[in-house]
Short mmCIF file of C-alpha atoms in Angstrom, two decimals:
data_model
loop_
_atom_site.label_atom_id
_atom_site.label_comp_id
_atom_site.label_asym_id
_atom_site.label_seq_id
_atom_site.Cartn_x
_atom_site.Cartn_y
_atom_site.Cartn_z
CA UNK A 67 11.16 -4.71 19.35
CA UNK A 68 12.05 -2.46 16.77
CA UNK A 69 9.97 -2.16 13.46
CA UNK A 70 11.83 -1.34 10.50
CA UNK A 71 10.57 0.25 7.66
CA UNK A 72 7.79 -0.75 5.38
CA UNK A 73 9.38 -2.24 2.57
CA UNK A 74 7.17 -2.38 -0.99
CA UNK A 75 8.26 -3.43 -4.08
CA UNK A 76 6.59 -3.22 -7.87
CA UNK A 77 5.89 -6.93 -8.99
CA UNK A 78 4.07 -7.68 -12.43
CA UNK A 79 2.86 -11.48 -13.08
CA UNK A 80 2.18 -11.71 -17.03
CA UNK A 81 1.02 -14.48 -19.14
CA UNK A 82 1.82 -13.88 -22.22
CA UNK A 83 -0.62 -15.65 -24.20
CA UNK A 84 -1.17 -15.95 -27.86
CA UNK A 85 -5.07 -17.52 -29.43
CA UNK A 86 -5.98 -18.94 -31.73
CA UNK A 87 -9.02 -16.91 -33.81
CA UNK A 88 -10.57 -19.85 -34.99
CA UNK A 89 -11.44 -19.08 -38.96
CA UNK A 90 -14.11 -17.16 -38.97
CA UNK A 91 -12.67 -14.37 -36.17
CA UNK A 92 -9.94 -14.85 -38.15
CA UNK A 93 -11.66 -13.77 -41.32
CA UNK A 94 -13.22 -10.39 -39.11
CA UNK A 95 -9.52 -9.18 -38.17
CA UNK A 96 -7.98 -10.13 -41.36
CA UNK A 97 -10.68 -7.82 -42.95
CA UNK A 98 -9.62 -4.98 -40.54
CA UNK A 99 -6.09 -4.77 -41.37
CA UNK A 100 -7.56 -4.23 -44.39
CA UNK A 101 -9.93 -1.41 -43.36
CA UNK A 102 -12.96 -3.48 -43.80
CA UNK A 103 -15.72 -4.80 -41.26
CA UNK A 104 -17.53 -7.97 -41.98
CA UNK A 105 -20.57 -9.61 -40.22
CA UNK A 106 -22.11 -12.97 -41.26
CA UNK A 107 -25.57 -14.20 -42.42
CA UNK A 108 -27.16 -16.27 -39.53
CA UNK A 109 -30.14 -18.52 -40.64
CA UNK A 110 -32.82 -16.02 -39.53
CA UNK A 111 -30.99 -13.81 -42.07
CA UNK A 112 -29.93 -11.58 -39.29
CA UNK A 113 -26.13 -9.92 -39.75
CA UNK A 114 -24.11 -10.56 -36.63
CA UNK A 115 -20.70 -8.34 -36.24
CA UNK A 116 -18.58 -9.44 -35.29
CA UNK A 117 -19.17 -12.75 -36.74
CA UNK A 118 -19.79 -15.96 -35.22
CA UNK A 119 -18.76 -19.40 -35.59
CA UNK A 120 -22.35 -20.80 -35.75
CA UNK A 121 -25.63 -20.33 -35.74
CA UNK A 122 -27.35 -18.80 -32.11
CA UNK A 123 -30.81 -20.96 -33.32
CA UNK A 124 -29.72 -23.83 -35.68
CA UNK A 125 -26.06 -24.18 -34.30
CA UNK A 126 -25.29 -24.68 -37.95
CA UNK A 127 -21.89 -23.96 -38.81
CA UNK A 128 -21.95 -20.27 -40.62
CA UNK A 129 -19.93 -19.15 -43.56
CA UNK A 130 -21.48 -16.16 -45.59
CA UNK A 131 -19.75 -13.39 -44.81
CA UNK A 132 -21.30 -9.88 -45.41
CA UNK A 133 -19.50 -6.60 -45.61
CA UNK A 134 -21.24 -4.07 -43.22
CA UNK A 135 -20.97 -0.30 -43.09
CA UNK A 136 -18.56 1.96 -41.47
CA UNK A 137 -21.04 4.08 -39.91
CA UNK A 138 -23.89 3.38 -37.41
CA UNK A 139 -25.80 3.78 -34.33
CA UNK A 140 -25.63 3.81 -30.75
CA UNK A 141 -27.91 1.54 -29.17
CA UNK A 142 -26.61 2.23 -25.60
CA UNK A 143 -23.45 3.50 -23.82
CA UNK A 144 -21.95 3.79 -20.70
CA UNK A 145 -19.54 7.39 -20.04
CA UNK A 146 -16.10 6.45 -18.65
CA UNK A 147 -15.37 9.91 -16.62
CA UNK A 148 -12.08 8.11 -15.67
CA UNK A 149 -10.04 6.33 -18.14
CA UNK A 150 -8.03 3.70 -16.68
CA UNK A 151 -4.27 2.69 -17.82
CA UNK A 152 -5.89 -0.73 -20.10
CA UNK A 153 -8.45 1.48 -21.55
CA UNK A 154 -8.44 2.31 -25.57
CA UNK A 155 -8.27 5.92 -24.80
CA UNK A 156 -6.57 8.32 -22.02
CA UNK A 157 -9.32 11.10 -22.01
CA UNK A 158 -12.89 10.46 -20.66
CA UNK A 159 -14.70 8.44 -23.57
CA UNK A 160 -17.94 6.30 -23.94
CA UNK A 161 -17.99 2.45 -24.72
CA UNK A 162 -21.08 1.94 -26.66
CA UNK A 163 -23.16 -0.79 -28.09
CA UNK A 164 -23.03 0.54 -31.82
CA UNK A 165 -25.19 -1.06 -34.68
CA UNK A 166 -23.58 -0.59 -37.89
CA UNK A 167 -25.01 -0.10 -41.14
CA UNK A 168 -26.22 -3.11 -42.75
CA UNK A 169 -26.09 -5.22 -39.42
CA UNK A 170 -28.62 -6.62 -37.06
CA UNK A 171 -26.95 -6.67 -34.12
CA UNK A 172 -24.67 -3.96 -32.26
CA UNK A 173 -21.03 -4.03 -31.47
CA UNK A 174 -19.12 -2.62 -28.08
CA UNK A 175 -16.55 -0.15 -29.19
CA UNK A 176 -15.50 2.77 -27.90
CA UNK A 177 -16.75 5.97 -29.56
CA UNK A 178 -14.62 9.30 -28.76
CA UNK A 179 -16.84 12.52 -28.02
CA UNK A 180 -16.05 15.91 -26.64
CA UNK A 181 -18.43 15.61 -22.90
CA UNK A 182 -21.26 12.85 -21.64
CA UNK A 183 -23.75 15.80 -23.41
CA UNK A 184 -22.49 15.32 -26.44
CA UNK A 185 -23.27 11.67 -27.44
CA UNK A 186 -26.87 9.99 -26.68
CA UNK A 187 -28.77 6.87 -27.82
CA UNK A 188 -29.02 6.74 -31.51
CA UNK A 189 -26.17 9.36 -32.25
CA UNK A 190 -24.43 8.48 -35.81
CA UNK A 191 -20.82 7.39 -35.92
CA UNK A 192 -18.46 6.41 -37.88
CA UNK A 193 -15.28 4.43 -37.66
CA UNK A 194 -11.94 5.91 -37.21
CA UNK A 195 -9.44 3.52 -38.19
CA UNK A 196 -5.84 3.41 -36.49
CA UNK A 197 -2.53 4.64 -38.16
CA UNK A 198 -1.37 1.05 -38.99
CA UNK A 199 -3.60 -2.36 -38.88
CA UNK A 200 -2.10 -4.96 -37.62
CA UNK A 201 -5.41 -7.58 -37.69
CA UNK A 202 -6.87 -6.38 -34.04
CA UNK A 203 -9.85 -5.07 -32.99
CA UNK A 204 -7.72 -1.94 -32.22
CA UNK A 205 -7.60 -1.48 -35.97
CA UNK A 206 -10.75 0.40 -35.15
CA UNK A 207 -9.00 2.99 -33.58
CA UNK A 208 -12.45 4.33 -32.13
CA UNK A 209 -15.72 5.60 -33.66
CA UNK A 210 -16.59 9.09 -33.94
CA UNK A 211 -19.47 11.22 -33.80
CA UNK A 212 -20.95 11.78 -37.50
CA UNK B 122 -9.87 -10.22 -48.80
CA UNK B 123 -6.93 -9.52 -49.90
CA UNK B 124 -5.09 -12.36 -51.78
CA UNK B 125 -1.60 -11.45 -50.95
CA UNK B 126 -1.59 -11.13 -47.75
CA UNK B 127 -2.06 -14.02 -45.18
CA UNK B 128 -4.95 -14.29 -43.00
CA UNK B 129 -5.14 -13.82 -39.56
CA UNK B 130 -4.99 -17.02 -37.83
CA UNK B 131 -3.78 -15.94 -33.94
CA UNK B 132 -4.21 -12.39 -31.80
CA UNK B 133 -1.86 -11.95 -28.85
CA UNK B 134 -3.42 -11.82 -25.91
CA UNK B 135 -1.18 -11.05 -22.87
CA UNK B 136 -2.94 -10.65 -19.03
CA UNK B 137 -0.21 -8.22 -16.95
CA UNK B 138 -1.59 -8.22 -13.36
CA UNK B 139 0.57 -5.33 -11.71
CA UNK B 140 1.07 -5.57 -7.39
CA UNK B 141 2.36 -3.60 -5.26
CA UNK B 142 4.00 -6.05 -3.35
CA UNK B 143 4.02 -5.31 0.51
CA UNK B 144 6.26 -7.04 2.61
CA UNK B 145 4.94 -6.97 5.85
CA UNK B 146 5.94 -6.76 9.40
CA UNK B 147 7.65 -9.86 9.94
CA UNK B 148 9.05 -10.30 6.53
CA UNK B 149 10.50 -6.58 6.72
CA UNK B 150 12.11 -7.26 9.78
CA UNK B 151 13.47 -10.76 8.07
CA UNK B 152 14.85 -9.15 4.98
CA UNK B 153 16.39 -5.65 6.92
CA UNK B 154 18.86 -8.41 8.60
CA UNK B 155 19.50 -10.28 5.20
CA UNK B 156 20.54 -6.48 4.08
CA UNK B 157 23.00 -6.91 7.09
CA UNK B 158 23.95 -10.50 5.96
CA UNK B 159 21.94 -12.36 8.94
CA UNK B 160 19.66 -15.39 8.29
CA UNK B 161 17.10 -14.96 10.64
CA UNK B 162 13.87 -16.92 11.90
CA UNK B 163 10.86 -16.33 14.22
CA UNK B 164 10.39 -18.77 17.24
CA UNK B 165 6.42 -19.80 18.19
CA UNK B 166 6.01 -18.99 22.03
CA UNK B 167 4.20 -21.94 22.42
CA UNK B 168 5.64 -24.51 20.52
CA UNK B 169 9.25 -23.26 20.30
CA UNK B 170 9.12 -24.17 16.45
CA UNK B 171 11.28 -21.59 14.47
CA UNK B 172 9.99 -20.44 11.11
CA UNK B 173 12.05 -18.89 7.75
CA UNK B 174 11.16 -16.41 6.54
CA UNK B 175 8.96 -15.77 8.91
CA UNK B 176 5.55 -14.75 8.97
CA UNK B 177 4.75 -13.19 12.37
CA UNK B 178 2.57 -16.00 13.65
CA UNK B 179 3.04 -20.22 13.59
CA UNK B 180 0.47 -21.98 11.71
CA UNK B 181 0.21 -24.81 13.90
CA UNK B 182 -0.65 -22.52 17.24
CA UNK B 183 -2.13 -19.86 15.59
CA UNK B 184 -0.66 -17.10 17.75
CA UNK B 185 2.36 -14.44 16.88
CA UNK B 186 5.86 -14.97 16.79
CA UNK B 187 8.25 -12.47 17.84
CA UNK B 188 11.42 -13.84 19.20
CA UNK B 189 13.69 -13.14 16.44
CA UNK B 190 16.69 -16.27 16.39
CA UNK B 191 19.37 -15.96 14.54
CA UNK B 192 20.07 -19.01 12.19
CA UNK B 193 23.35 -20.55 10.88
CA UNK B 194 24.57 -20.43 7.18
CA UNK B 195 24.50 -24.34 7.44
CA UNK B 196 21.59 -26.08 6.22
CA UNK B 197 20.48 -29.16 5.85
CA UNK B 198 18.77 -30.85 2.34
CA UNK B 199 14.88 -31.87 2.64
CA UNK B 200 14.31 -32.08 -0.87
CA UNK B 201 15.32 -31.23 -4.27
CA UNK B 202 14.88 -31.02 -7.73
CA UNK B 203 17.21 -30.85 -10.80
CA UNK B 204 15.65 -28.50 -13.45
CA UNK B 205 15.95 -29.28 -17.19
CA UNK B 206 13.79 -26.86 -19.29
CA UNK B 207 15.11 -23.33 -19.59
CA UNK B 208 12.81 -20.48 -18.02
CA UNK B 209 12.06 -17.92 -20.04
CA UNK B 210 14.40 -14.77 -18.89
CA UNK B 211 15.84 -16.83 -16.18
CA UNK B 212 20.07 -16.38 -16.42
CA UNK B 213 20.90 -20.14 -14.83
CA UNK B 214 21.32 -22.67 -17.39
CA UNK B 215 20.13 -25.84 -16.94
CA UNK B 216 20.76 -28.68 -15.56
CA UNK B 217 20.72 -26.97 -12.09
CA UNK B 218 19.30 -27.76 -8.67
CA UNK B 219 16.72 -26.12 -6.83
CA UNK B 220 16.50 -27.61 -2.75
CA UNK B 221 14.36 -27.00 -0.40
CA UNK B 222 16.98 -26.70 3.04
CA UNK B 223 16.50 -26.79 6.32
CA UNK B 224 18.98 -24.01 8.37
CA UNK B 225 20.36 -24.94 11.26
CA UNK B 226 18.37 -23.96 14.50
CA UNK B 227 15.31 -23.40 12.13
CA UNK B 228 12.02 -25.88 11.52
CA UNK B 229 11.35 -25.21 8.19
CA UNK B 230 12.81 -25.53 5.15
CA UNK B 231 13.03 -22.43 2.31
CA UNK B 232 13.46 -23.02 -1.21
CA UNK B 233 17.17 -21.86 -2.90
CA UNK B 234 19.56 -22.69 -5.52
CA UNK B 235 22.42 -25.00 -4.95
CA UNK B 236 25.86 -25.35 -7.24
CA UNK B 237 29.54 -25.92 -6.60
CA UNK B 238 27.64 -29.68 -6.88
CA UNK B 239 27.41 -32.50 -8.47
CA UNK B 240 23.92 -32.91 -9.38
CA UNK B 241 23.57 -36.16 -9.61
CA UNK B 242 25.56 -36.13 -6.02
CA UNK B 243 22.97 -34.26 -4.37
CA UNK B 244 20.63 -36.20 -1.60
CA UNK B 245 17.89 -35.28 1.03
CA UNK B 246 19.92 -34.74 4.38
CA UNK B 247 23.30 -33.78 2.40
CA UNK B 248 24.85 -30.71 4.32
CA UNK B 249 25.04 -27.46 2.52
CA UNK B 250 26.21 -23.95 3.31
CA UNK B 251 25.08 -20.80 1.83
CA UNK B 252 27.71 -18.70 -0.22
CA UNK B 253 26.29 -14.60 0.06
CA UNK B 254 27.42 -12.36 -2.22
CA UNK B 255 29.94 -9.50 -1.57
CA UNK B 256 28.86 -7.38 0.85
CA UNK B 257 28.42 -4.03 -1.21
CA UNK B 258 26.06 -6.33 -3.14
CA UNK B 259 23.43 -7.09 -0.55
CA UNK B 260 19.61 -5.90 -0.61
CA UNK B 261 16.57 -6.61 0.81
CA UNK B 262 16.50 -9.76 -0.98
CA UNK B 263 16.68 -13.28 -0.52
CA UNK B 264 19.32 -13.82 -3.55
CA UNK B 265 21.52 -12.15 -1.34
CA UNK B 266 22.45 -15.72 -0.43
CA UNK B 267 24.17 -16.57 -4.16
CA UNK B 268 23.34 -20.27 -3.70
CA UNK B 269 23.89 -23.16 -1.81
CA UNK B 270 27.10 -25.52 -1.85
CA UNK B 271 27.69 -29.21 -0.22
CA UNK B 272 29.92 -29.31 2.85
CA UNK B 273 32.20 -32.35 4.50
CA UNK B 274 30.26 -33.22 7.19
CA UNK B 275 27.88 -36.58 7.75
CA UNK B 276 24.68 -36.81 6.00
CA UNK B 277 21.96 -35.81 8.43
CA UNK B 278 19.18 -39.03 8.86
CA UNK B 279 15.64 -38.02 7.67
CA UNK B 280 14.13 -38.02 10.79
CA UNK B 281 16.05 -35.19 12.03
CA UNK B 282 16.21 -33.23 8.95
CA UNK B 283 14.62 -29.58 10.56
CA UNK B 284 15.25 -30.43 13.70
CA UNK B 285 19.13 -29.65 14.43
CA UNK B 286 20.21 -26.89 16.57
CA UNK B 287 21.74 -23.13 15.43
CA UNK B 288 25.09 -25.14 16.17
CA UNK B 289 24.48 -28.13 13.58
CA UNK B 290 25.43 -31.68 14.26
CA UNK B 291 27.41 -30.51 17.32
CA UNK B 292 24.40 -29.20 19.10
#
């Protein structure tokens, strides 16, 4: 019996799908195509970023929005040495857990910084928007060391 | 907020999952004789059952096939079904048929296209043939086979739909 070659081929399943934001995500994105980041009161009078739908004690449904800061701290982080091809950035980067200014509660983003030694717990950063918002959380290009 | 402009209600949200598809050893061997224009099945040493494509083992015994049979471009109808909705990037218009046949001298049935029909003509045990493209055309693919179309012979009775011989009703 004679074995002919190994045959591969490329195949990519997608699923295109398309959400729904609900209104108050929808509120968070429409405020960063316009360059703006907004948390909400919760009834503890905590700011969450991004907002939720309702309250994580009272379940109450939650409507004040508050505008938060565009700079913050890093709570935690976690070095990617390796970017892969769905990551926000092609160079080595850190995703962090980043409380912004006037919240209570920190945000995963990534944050762009030169080596691992450069960015530690409680570094300042500061947003870097991208070129064109579209209503993403890509909108927020990255943060940046301050 | 802005007033003028309209608030985000939906975020697209698309999941690609990228393979590397691998054929495999019995597949490979399968689709290097479809590049030659040869249907071709595996036969179970044990239970003689013959398998397109095949896999390299039978499912029922559990141990390898590796007889390689050649099968006939006839092929009996097992079941079908006549597609209405359009799929997305897919060239055939609808109505059209999709069939699961039977070759002759295999056990199993694969699932192709069929035309040159009637639709509302088509039946389980109706006797097709398979139309290949031009020659300079064919691949290592199964659409090397263009479709399937009815032929003029006697319907073939359910019970012994999958179970002719390589030479049809004659055998």
């Amino acid at each position: 019996m004679s074995q002919p070659e190994v045959l591969n081929q490329a195949f990519e399943l997608g699923y295109t799908y398309t959400r729904s934001t609900g209104p108050v995500i929808g509120r968070f994105l429409t405020e960063l195509r316009n360059r703006n980041i907004v948390g909400i009161k919760a009834s503890d009078g905590r700011v969450v970023v991004p907002p939720m739908e309702y309250d994580p004690n009272t379940a109450e449904e939650l409507s004040e929005f508050v505008d938060v800061g565009q700079q913050g701290e890093i709570v935690s982080f976690a070095w990617v040495k390796e970017p892969r091809e769905a990551h926000p950035m092609d160079v080595p980067f850190a995703w962090a857990m980043i409380k912004l200014d006037g919240a209570d509660v920190p945000m995963i983003h990534c944050v762009a910084a030169p080596s691992e030694d450069a960015i530690a717990t409680g570094a300042r950063v500061q947003v870097v928007w991208a070129d064109e918002t579209i209503g993403y959380i890509t909108d927020i290009r990255c943060f940046e060391l301050v | 907020m802005s007033e003028e402009q309209e608030v985000v209600t939906v975020v697209k949200a698309p999941v690609y999952l990228k393979y590397n598809f691998t054929a495999g050893a019995a597949p490979a061997r399968f689709l290097a004789q479809i590049k030659k224009g040869v249907l071709t099945g595996q036969r179970c040493p044990k239970c003689s059952a013959v398998y397109v494509p095949p896999r390299g083992s039978c499912g029922g015994c559990g141990v390898a096939t590796e007889e390689e049979v050649v099968l006939s471009n006839k092929a009996t109808v097992q079941s079908f079904t006549i597609v209405y909705i359009p799929i997305p990037n897919n060239p055939i218009q609808p109505p059209y048929i999709i069939a699961n046949v039977v070759p002759d001298g295999a056990n199993v049935s694969f699932i192709h296209l069929m035309s040159e029909c009637v639709n509302e003509d088509v039946h389980i045990g109706a006797r097709v043939e398979a139309v290949w493209k031009p020659k300079e055309e064919w691949g290592f693919a199964m659409d090397n086979i263009r479709y399937y179309r009815p032929i003029d012979e006697p319907n073939v009775p359910v019970d012994q739909i999958g179970k002719l011989s390589v030479n049809g009703q004659e055998g």
